[in-house]
Amino acid sequence: MKYMKRMLGALLGGAIMLGALALPAVSLAADKSKVVIQVSVNDPATWNLALNNAKNIQKDVGKDNVDIEIVSFGPGIAMLKAESEVANRVNEAVDSGVQVLACQNTMRGQNLNKEDMNGKVGYVPSGVVEIMRRQQQGYAYLRP
Amino acid sequence: MKYMKRMLGALLGGAIMLGALALPAVSLAADKSKVVIQVSVNDPATWNLALNNAKNIQKDVGKDNVDIEIVSFGPGIAMLKAESEVANRVNEAVDSGVQVLACQNTMRGQNLNKEDMNGKVGYVPSGVVEIMRRQQQGYAYLRP
Amino acid sequence: MKYMKRMLGALLGGAIMLGALALPAVSLAADKSKVVIQVSVNDPATWNLALNNAKNIQKDVGKDNVDIEIVSFGPGIAMLKAESEVANRVNEAVDSGVQVLACQNTMRGQNLNKEDMNGKVGYVPSGVVEIMRRQQQGYAYLRP
């Protein structure tokens, strides 16, 4: 009987420990949605689809319940140039909370500098590394 | 010695607890395969590739060992219209256990209603949200 | 007081157990980066983009810190033929540690055999199953 009590104490102790240690995993699962959207083609129809996707996700799950990141690299970098035909929509996306990021590897390869780019976008050293890392952090991936 | 026994009891208790609590994670890992296939282009060659992919996965891992979902949105919605040139193959896919889903956001934008669509397909309010959520649930993502 | 000591012992025991059992998860999270790159189009520009992506990832995170796999299937299989216009770059990728894999389902469908293919590439029974499984093993997915 005394042993049983001790066992119970041990089990209880274990349960408390486990509860404490398991919490981060549980709260991770309950975290807000996260999605990284890749733009790697020089095609305004695809750019508009990517921007529509971001907008629809915000509308459907609620702007505050989702982190959306658009990453442009390769031929897709043209979407984020200052004179891009979707520049206004890119501005709207940034203003609505979407992170819009240009790949600096690509910019170097195409002799683009920040003055050539939409003033509202952010930068990452490598678009593909960003996309890889985001997925490892639990982001869903979307390639329109 | 008595203390050691107690410790052993505690450790044993902890192990049993851990075993019980860890089981869901283990069985999740052993779950059947899951994959969501995106169709977002108006291109019958890509539609056929997506349908081939679904068929090959079923053949290679066994129909009962995998959940396959095809989600069509944007220009890809045309794949799931009643008069689509791959309508027969879409029917076959549904009959073989593939979930084939049309995006109702896209349908609204293109003034399509259910009468315009293949009678066998299902519907989701938002194709991109479905794809994002499925990945969060452990589905692999395929964009043919 | 004696009970407290026992509880402490139990908790400590639990913590040690947990530590031991939790280690695999922790070390998985700390594992090197992994990414599977899909090539499913017959388009040399996309092949070059995929090869650039692999190269940039190696450069940016360090060759030894990442496992990169390029999987070609469907119309993308042409990238891995012996006479492919990117054959030299495919060779370089393999030599630098990138796994480059051809889908044997696709080869059968196109009446290709290993003599038709780049001598440096590897083979998988099904490209899409490989891509699905890799994601389930924690690989990020990239579709240039």
XYZ file of C-alpha atoms in Angstrom:
432
model
C 0.000 0.000 0.000
C 2.757 2.372 0.977
C 4.586 1.309 -2.170
C 1.510 1.950 -4.245
C 1.327 5.449 -2.817
C 4.943 5.986 -3.742
C 4.334 4.658 -7.238
C 1.369 6.965 -7.557
C 3.534 9.854 -6.470
C 6.112 8.906 -9.036
C 3.533 8.568 -11.768
C 1.981 11.883 -10.804
C 5.383 13.482 -10.795
C 6.092 12.033 -14.197
C 2.772 13.263 -15.492
C 3.458 16.799 -14.286
C 6.914 16.755 -15.874
C 5.525 15.382 -19.075
C 2.751 17.942 -19.080
C 5.245 20.746 -18.718
C 7.605 19.383 -21.363
C 4.867 18.424 -23.785
C 3.219 21.856 -23.737
C 5.503 23.483 -26.316
C 4.647 20.760 -28.840
C 0.957 21.159 -28.162
C 1.047 24.940 -28.468
C 3.116 24.638 -31.654
C 0.348 22.542 -33.155
C -2.166 25.212 -32.176
C -0.027 28.016 -33.652
C -1.357 30.201 -36.378
C -1.158 29.022 -39.966
C 1.987 29.759 -41.931
C 2.513 29.542 -45.653
C 5.329 30.472 -48.012
C 4.339 31.200 -51.615
C 6.980 30.809 -54.327
C 7.104 32.998 -57.425
C 9.802 31.794 -59.801
C 8.333 32.522 -63.241
C 8.227 35.696 -65.325
C 4.503 35.543 -65.927
C 2.084 38.235 -64.705
C -0.819 35.733 -64.705
C 1.068 33.649 -62.135
C 1.957 36.792 -60.157
C -1.726 37.706 -59.980
C -2.622 34.157 -58.968
C -0.047 34.276 -56.162
C -1.438 37.605 -54.945
C -5.007 36.267 -55.179
C -3.953 33.225 -53.166
C -2.496 35.396 -50.401
C -5.633 37.553 -50.326
C -7.975 34.564 -50.249
C -6.066 32.925 -47.421
C -6.226 36.140 -45.374
C -9.949 36.459 -46.087
C -10.741 32.835 -45.307
C -8.749 32.220 -42.137
C -8.518 35.823 -40.926
C -5.548 38.151 -41.466
C -4.353 37.734 -37.874
C -4.446 33.942 -37.972
C -1.898 33.406 -40.698
C 1.660 34.401 -41.604
C 2.055 34.661 -45.378
C 5.369 35.094 -47.126
C 5.831 35.535 -50.872
C 9.366 34.772 -52.056
C 10.402 35.735 -55.596
C 13.523 34.381 -57.235
C 14.888 33.510 -60.673
C 12.701 34.806 -63.495
C 10.047 35.587 -60.850
C 12.103 38.500 -59.522
C 10.550 40.752 -62.206
C 7.327 40.716 -60.165
C 9.058 42.846 -57.536
C 10.707 45.432 -59.767
C 9.624 49.048 -59.289
C 8.019 49.119 -62.736
C 6.298 45.693 -62.422
C 2.758 45.709 -63.768
C 1.546 44.292 -60.451
C 3.450 46.849 -58.309
C 0.219 48.283 -56.899
C -1.012 44.856 -55.877
C 2.365 44.048 -54.305
C 2.058 47.263 -52.266
C -1.450 46.278 -51.155
C -0.197 42.835 -50.130
C 2.628 44.318 -48.020
C 0.209 46.826 -46.459
C -2.147 43.977 -45.551
C 0.619 42.148 -43.670
C 2.051 39.806 -46.307
C 5.852 39.579 -46.245
C 7.117 40.013 -49.806
C 10.749 39.087 -50.256
C 13.213 39.361 -53.152
C 16.133 36.958 -53.585
C 19.458 38.813 -53.514
C 21.251 35.949 -55.288
C 18.940 36.498 -58.236
C 19.320 40.279 -58.067
C 23.091 39.963 -58.232
C 22.799 37.626 -61.226
C 20.538 40.096 -63.026
C 22.467 43.232 -62.019
C 19.522 44.574 -60.065
C 19.941 46.734 -57.008
C 17.465 47.982 -54.430
C 16.753 51.160 -56.415
C 15.390 48.984 -59.214
C 12.978 47.280 -56.854
C 9.566 48.025 -55.374
C 10.264 50.146 -52.290
C 7.994 48.057 -50.089
C 9.604 44.635 -50.516
C 12.079 42.989 -48.184
C 15.189 40.997 -49.040
C 16.646 37.569 -48.334
C 20.169 36.434 -49.299
C 18.758 33.348 -51.052
C 15.141 32.753 -52.031
C 15.430 28.972 -52.172
C 17.182 28.749 -48.815
C 14.413 30.919 -47.324
C 11.771 28.589 -48.763
C 13.595 25.499 -47.529
C 14.012 26.931 -44.022
C 10.426 28.100 -43.780
C 9.179 24.606 -44.566
C 11.472 23.243 -41.864
C 9.844 25.741 -39.483
C 6.403 24.338 -40.290
C 5.320 26.617 -43.120
C 3.144 25.079 -45.808
C 4.453 25.600 -49.346
C 2.483 26.890 -52.270
C 3.748 27.156 -55.808
C 1.013 28.794 -57.926
C 19.045 -0.116 -1.722
C 15.503 0.686 -0.701
C 15.942 4.053 -2.352
C 17.215 2.410 -5.500
C 14.093 0.272 -5.601
C 11.982 3.354 -5.221
C 13.901 5.078 -7.990
C 13.427 2.033 -10.158
C 9.723 2.131 -9.408
C 9.628 5.779 -10.323
C 11.546 5.208 -13.527
C 9.331 2.293 -14.416
C 6.273 4.393 -13.706
C 7.657 7.146 -15.854
C 8.363 4.723 -18.643
C 4.829 3.364 -18.578
C 3.392 6.886 -18.616
C 5.704 7.893 -21.384
C 4.811 4.818 -23.350
C 1.133 5.602 -23.089
C 1.527 9.266 -23.954
C 4.047 8.697 -26.702
C 1.880 6.188 -28.548
C -0.196 8.736 -30.513
C 3.011 10.259 -31.930
C 4.332 6.834 -32.867
C 1.095 5.782 -34.523
C 0.920 9.104 -36.371
C 4.346 8.358 -37.822
C 3.133 4.930 -38.874
C -0.031 6.366 -40.461
C -0.742 5.794 -44.100
C 0.759 8.129 -46.672
C -1.098 11.302 -47.535
C -0.564 13.612 -50.459
C -2.360 16.656 -51.825
C -1.904 17.345 -55.545
C -2.430 20.899 -56.784
C -3.852 21.711 -60.220
C -3.767 25.456 -60.851
C -3.113 25.706 -64.584
C -5.437 25.468 -67.584
C -3.370 22.860 -69.374
C -4.668 19.359 -70.188
C -1.097 17.965 -70.285
C -0.666 18.986 -66.641
C -4.111 17.552 -65.790
C -3.107 14.228 -67.293
C 0.208 14.325 -65.429
C -1.625 14.959 -62.134
C -3.983 12.043 -62.832
C -1.042 9.817 -63.805
C 0.705 10.787 -60.580
C -2.305 9.809 -58.480
C -2.619 6.500 -60.332
C 1.069 5.674 -59.991
C 1.072 6.429 -56.268
C -1.926 4.133 -55.776
C -0.261 1.410 -57.822
C 3.099 1.719 -56.093
C 2.118 1.989 -52.439
C -1.267 0.269 -52.648
C -4.623 2.038 -52.916
C -5.449 1.390 -49.261
C -2.154 2.736 -47.962
C -2.501 6.288 -49.203
C -4.957 9.191 -49.086
C -4.756 11.234 -52.280
C -6.484 14.557 -52.755
C -6.459 16.585 -55.975
C -7.359 20.248 -55.460
C -8.124 22.445 -58.479
C -8.246 26.221 -58.283
C -7.595 29.289 -60.422
C -7.156 28.447 -64.116
C -6.959 24.774 -63.058
C -10.684 24.695 -62.272
C -11.397 23.939 -65.954
C -10.129 20.409 -65.345
C -13.218 19.720 -63.251
C -15.893 21.170 -65.543
C -18.516 18.750 -66.863
C -17.234 19.140 -70.425
C -13.506 18.868 -69.484
C -11.545 16.715 -71.905
C -10.281 14.653 -68.948
C -13.752 14.189 -67.394
C -13.606 10.416 -67.852
C -10.237 10.177 -66.154
C -11.481 12.390 -63.308
C -14.401 9.992 -62.860
C -12.019 7.035 -62.780
C -9.857 8.769 -60.175
C -12.858 9.441 -57.906
C -14.061 5.852 -58.364
C -10.617 4.579 -57.355
C -10.707 6.521 -54.095
C -8.991 9.797 -54.977
C -10.676 12.870 -53.487
C -11.090 15.448 -56.256
C -12.033 18.902 -55.007
C -13.005 22.157 -56.720
C -12.335 25.574 -55.159
C -15.567 27.493 -54.610
C -13.715 30.830 -54.440
C -12.564 30.226 -57.997
C -16.020 29.058 -59.108
C -17.586 32.265 -57.811
C -14.947 34.324 -59.609
C -15.651 32.509 -62.876
C -19.454 32.406 -62.464
C -19.445 28.629 -62.344
C -22.009 26.680 -60.369
C -22.282 23.008 -59.500
C -24.320 22.253 -62.636
C -21.326 23.331 -64.712
C -19.065 20.879 -62.909
C -18.253 17.178 -63.129
C -20.926 15.460 -61.027
C -18.368 13.356 -59.152
C -16.162 16.086 -57.696
C -16.349 17.514 -54.199
C -16.035 21.120 -53.092
C -13.953 23.200 -50.697
C -14.573 26.870 -49.862
C -10.946 27.729 -50.731
C -8.501 25.552 -52.634
C -5.383 27.243 -51.254
C -6.598 27.076 -47.656
C -7.343 23.359 -48.178
C -3.804 22.812 -49.488
C -2.262 24.786 -46.626
C -4.279 22.893 -44.000
C -3.543 19.508 -45.514
C 0.183 20.174 -45.318
C -0.234 21.185 -41.690
C -1.940 17.822 -41.155
C 1.090 16.004 -42.544
C 0.132 15.674 -46.203
C 2.956 15.814 -48.713
C 2.447 18.381 -51.473
C 2.784 17.770 -55.167
C 2.535 20.407 -57.855
C 2.821 18.647 -61.251
C 10.265 15.722 3.967
C 11.065 12.118 3.235
C 8.137 12.104 0.807
C 9.459 15.230 -0.873
C 12.795 13.521 -1.390
C 11.032 10.582 -2.918
C 9.018 12.868 -5.190
C 12.199 14.623 -6.188
C 13.734 11.274 -6.971
C 10.747 10.341 -9.050
C 10.774 13.650 -10.890
C 14.485 13.376 -11.474
C 14.024 9.846 -12.719
C 11.280 11.005 -15.019
C 13.440 13.811 -16.280
C 16.319 11.466 -17.056
C 13.965 9.090 -18.878
C 12.384 11.937 -20.761
C 15.774 13.306 -21.636
C 16.841 9.981 -23.064
C 13.634 9.441 -24.979
C 13.343 13.019 -26.180
C 16.861 13.086 -27.616
C 16.001 11.543 -30.993
C 13.363 14.256 -31.571
C 15.804 16.982 -30.568
C 18.561 15.649 -32.768
C 16.117 15.265 -35.662
C 15.302 18.968 -35.344
C 19.011 19.752 -35.339
C 19.637 17.499 -38.348
C 21.071 18.927 -41.516
C 18.771 20.527 -44.032
C 17.112 18.309 -46.607
C 15.357 19.308 -49.779
C 13.863 17.447 -52.713
C 13.661 19.359 -56.005
C 11.095 18.251 -58.574
C 11.664 18.495 -62.318
C 8.526 17.509 -64.227
C 8.615 19.768 -67.279
C 10.441 19.459 -70.589
C 11.948 22.921 -70.415
C 15.714 23.572 -70.284
C 15.154 26.951 -68.583
C 13.484 25.145 -65.681
C 16.256 22.518 -65.647
C 18.853 25.266 -65.344
C 16.828 26.952 -62.610
C 16.655 23.668 -60.678
C 20.419 23.190 -61.022
C 21.026 26.811 -59.982
C 18.800 26.269 -56.959
C 20.790 23.220 -55.874
C 24.073 25.086 -56.337
C 22.887 28.147 -54.430
C 21.641 26.065 -51.526
C 25.002 24.286 -51.307
C 26.843 27.610 -51.446
C 24.629 29.322 -48.888
C 24.287 26.657 -46.203
C 27.466 24.702 -46.957
C 27.651 21.524 -49.029
C 28.003 19.323 -45.947
C 25.003 20.811 -44.173
C 22.365 19.832 -46.676
C 21.063 16.771 -48.524
C 19.748 17.729 -51.942
C 17.836 15.391 -54.202
C 16.629 16.229 -57.704
C 13.863 13.932 -58.935
C 12.850 13.991 -62.610
C 9.655 12.428 -63.878
C 7.064 12.860 -66.636
C 8.185 15.306 -69.320
C 11.060 16.302 -66.994
C 12.816 12.977 -67.610
C 14.419 14.482 -70.743
C 16.710 16.484 -68.456
C 18.475 13.256 -67.509
C 18.934 11.731 -70.956
C 22.505 11.179 -72.135
C 22.122 13.793 -74.863
C 20.380 16.383 -72.641
C 21.650 19.903 -73.222
C 22.300 20.227 -69.483
C 24.149 16.880 -69.203
C 27.381 18.592 -68.153
C 25.642 20.524 -65.409
C 23.898 17.340 -64.224
C 27.312 15.684 -63.985
C 28.652 18.618 -61.976
C 25.680 18.434 -59.620
C 26.205 14.706 -58.994
C 29.936 15.277 -58.470
C 29.163 17.979 -55.910
C 27.015 15.605 -53.874
C 23.510 16.204 -55.240
C 21.486 13.020 -55.701
C 19.940 13.098 -59.169
C 17.239 10.490 -59.722
C 15.225 9.357 -62.729
C 11.711 7.896 -62.422
C 11.569 4.366 -63.805
C 7.778 4.527 -64.225
C 8.306 7.393 -66.659
C 11.188 5.617 -68.411
C 9.014 2.577 -69.022
C 6.247 4.791 -70.400
C 8.690 6.488 -72.778
C 10.571 3.313 -73.739
C 13.777 4.622 -72.240
C 16.389 2.354 -70.733
C 19.505 3.046 -68.723
C 21.683 3.239 -71.859
C 19.623 6.230 -72.963
C 20.317 8.027 -69.737
C 23.105 10.124 -68.245
C 25.538 7.630 -66.745
C 25.773 9.505 -63.456
C 22.118 9.546 -62.444
C 20.424 7.181 -60.044
C 17.000 5.567 -60.310
C 13.805 5.298 -58.290
C 10.833 3.073 -59.141
C 8.464 6.047 -58.921
C 9.420 9.710 -58.877
C 6.222 10.895 -57.216
C 6.370 8.250 -54.511
C 9.986 9.276 -53.836
C 8.934 12.922 -53.499
C 6.011 12.018 -51.237
C 8.192 9.846 -48.995
C 10.969 12.405 -48.771
C 8.528 15.025 -47.530
C 7.275 12.556 -44.942
C 10.905 12.164 -43.835
C 11.200 15.910 -43.281
C 12.559 17.051 -46.643
C 11.452 20.457 -47.838
C 9.963 20.455 -51.353
C 10.914 22.761 -54.179
C 9.250 22.876 -57.553
C 11.148 25.421 -59.701
